[in-house]
PDB file of C-alpha atoms in Angstrom:
ATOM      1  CA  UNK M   1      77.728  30.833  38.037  1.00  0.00           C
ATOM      2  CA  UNK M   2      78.068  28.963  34.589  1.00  0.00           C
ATOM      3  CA  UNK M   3      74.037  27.692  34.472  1.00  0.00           C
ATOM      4  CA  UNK M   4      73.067  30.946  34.751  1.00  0.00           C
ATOM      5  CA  UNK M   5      75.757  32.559  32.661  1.00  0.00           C
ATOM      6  CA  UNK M   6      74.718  30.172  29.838  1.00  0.00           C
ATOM      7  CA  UNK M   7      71.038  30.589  30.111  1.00  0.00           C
ATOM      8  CA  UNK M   8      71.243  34.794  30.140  1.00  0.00           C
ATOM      9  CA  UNK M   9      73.636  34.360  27.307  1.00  0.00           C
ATOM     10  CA  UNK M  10      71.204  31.753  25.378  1.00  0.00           C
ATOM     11  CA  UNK M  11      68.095  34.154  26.200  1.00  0.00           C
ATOM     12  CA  UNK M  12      70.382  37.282  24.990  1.00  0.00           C
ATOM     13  CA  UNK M  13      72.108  35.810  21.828  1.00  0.00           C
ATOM     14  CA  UNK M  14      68.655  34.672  20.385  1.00  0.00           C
ATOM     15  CA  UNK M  15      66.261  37.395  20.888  1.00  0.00           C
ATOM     16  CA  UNK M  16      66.752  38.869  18.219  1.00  0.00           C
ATOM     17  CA  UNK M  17      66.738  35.836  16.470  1.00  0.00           C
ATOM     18  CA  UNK M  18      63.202  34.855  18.109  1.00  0.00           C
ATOM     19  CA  UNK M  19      61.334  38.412  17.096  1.00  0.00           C
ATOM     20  CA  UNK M  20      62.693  38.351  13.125  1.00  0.00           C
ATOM     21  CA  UNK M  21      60.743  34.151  13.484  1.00  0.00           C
ATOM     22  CA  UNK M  22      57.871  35.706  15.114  1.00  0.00           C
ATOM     23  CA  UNK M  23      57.685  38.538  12.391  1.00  0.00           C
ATOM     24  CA  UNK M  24      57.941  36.067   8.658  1.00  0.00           C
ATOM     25  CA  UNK M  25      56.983  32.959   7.560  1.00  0.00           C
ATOM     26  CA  UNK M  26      54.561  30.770   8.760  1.00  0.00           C
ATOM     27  CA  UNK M  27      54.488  32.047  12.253  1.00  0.00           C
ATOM     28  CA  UNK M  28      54.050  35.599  11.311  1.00  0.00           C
ATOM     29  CA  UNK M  29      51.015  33.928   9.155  1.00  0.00           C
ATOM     30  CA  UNK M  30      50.233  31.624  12.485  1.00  0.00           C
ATOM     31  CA  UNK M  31      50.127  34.888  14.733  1.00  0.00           C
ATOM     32  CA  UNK M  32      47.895  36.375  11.994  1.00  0.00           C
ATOM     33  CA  UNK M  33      45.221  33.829  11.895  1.00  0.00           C
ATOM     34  CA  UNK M  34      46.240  33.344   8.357  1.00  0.00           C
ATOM     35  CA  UNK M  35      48.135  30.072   8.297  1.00  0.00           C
ATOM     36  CA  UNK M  36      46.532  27.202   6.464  1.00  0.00           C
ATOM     37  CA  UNK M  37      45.964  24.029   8.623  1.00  0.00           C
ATOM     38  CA  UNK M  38      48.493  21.972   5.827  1.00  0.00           C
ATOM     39  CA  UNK M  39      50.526  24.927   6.577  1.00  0.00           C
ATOM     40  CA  UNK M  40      50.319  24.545  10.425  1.00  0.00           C
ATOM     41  CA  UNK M  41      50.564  20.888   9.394  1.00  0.00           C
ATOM     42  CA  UNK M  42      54.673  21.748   8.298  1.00  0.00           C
ATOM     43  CA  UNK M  43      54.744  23.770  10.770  1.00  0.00           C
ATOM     44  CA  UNK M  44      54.261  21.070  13.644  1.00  0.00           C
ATOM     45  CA  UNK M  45      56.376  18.287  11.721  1.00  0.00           C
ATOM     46  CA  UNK M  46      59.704  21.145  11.471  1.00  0.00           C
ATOM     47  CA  UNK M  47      58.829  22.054  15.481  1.00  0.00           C
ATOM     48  CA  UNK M  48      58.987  18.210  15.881  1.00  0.00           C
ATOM     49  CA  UNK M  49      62.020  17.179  14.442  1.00  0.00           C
ATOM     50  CA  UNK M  50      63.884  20.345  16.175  1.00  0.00           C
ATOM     51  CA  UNK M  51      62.692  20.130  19.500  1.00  0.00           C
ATOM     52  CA  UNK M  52      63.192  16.458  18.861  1.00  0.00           C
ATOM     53  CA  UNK M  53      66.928  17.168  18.517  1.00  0.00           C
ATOM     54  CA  UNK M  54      67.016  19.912  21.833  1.00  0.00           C
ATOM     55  CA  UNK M  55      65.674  17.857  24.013  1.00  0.00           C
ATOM     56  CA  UNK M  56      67.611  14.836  23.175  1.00  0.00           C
ATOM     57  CA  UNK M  57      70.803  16.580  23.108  1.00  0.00           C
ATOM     58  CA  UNK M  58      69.641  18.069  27.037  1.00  0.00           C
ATOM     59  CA  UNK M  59      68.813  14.339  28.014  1.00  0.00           C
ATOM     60  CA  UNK M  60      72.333  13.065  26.428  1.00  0.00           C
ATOM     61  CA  UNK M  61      74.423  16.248  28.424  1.00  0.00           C
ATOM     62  CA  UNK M  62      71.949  16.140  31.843  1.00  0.00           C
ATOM     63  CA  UNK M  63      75.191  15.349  33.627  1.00  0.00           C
ATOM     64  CA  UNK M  64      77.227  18.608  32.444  1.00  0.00           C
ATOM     65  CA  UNK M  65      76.048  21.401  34.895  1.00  0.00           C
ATOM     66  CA  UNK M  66      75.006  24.069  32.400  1.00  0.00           C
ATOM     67  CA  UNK M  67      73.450  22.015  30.451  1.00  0.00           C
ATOM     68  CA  UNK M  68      71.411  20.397  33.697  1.00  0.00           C
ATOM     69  CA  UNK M  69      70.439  24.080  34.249  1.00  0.00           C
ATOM     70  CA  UNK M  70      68.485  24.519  31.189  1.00  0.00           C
ATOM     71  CA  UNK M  71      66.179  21.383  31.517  1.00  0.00           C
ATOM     72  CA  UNK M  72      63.225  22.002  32.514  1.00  0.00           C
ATOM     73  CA  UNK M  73      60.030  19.461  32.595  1.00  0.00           C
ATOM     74  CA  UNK M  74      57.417  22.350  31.400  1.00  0.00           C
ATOM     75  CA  UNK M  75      59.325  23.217  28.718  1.00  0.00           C
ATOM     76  CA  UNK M  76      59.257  19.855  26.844  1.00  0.00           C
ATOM     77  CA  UNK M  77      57.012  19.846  23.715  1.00  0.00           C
ATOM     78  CA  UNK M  78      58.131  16.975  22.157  1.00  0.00           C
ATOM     79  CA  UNK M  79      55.485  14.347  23.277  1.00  0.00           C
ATOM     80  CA  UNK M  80      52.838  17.292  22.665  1.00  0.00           C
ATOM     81  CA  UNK M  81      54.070  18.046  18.972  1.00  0.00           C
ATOM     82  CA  UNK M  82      53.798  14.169  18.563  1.00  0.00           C
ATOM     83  CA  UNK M  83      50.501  13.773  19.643  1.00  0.00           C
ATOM     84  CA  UNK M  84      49.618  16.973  17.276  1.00  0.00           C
ATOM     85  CA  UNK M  85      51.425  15.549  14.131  1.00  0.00           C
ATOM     86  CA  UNK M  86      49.505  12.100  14.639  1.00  0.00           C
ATOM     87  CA  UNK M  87      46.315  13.771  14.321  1.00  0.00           C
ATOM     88  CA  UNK M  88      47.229  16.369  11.364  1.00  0.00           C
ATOM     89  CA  UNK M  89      49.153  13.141   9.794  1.00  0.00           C
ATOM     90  CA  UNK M  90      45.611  11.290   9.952  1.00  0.00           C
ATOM     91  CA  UNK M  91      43.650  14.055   8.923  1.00  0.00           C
ATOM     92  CA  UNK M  92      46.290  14.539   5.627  1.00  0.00           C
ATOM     93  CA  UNK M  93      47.026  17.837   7.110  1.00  0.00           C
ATOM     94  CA  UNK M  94      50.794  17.209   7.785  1.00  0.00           C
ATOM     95  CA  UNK M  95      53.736  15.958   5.766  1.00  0.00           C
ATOM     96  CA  UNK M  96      55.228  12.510   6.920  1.00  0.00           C
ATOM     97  CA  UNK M  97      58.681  13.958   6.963  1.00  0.00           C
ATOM     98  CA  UNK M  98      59.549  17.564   7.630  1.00  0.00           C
ATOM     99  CA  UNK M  99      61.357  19.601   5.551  1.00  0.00           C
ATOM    100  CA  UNK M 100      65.304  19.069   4.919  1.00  0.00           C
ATOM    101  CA  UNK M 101      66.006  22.758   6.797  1.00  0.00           C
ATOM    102  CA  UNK M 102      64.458  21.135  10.004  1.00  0.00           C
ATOM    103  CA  UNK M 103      66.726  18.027   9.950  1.00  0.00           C
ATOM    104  CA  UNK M 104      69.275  19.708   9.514  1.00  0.00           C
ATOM    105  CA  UNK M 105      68.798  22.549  12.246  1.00  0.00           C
TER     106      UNK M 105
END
């Protein structure tokens, strides 16, 4: 079946991907306890503008079967990260764009 062919390969291809994120940068510093809250500031505008660009590229392909098979309501964060960058933004805690590497990922 190509939804779950696509998801398993997804899931496999970026695992390894996923642990070296979890393990540098800011969210080895977030995982810490050591991230600053400008820092965790970035770190929710970058998070917004990418998940920004998944989920609007799922909405866009919703009709294409595989791509159907990967939305999934509880796993939309944009409208959360939103909320969370309004508040950091007021607070000065949060840049008012994200960094270039987010746009362009």
């Amino acid at each position: 079946m190509i939804e779950t062919a696509l998801s398993t390969a997804l899931r496999t291809e970026t695992r390894e991907l996923h642990v070296q994120a979890e393990r540098s940068g800011a969210m080895a510093a977030l995982l810490r306890g050591q991230l600053s809250l400008a820092g965790y500031g970035a770190m929710i505008a970058a998070l917004h503008e990418i998940y920004a660009g998944l989920e609007e590229g799922l909405e866009r392909n919703a009709a294409h079967p595989a791509i159907a098979a990967l939305r999934h309501p509880g796993l939309a964060r944009r409208a959360a990260l939103e909320s969370d960058l309004a508040v950091l933004r007021r607070l000065g805690m949060a840049p008012l764009a994200p960094i270039a590497e987010a746009r362009d990922y």
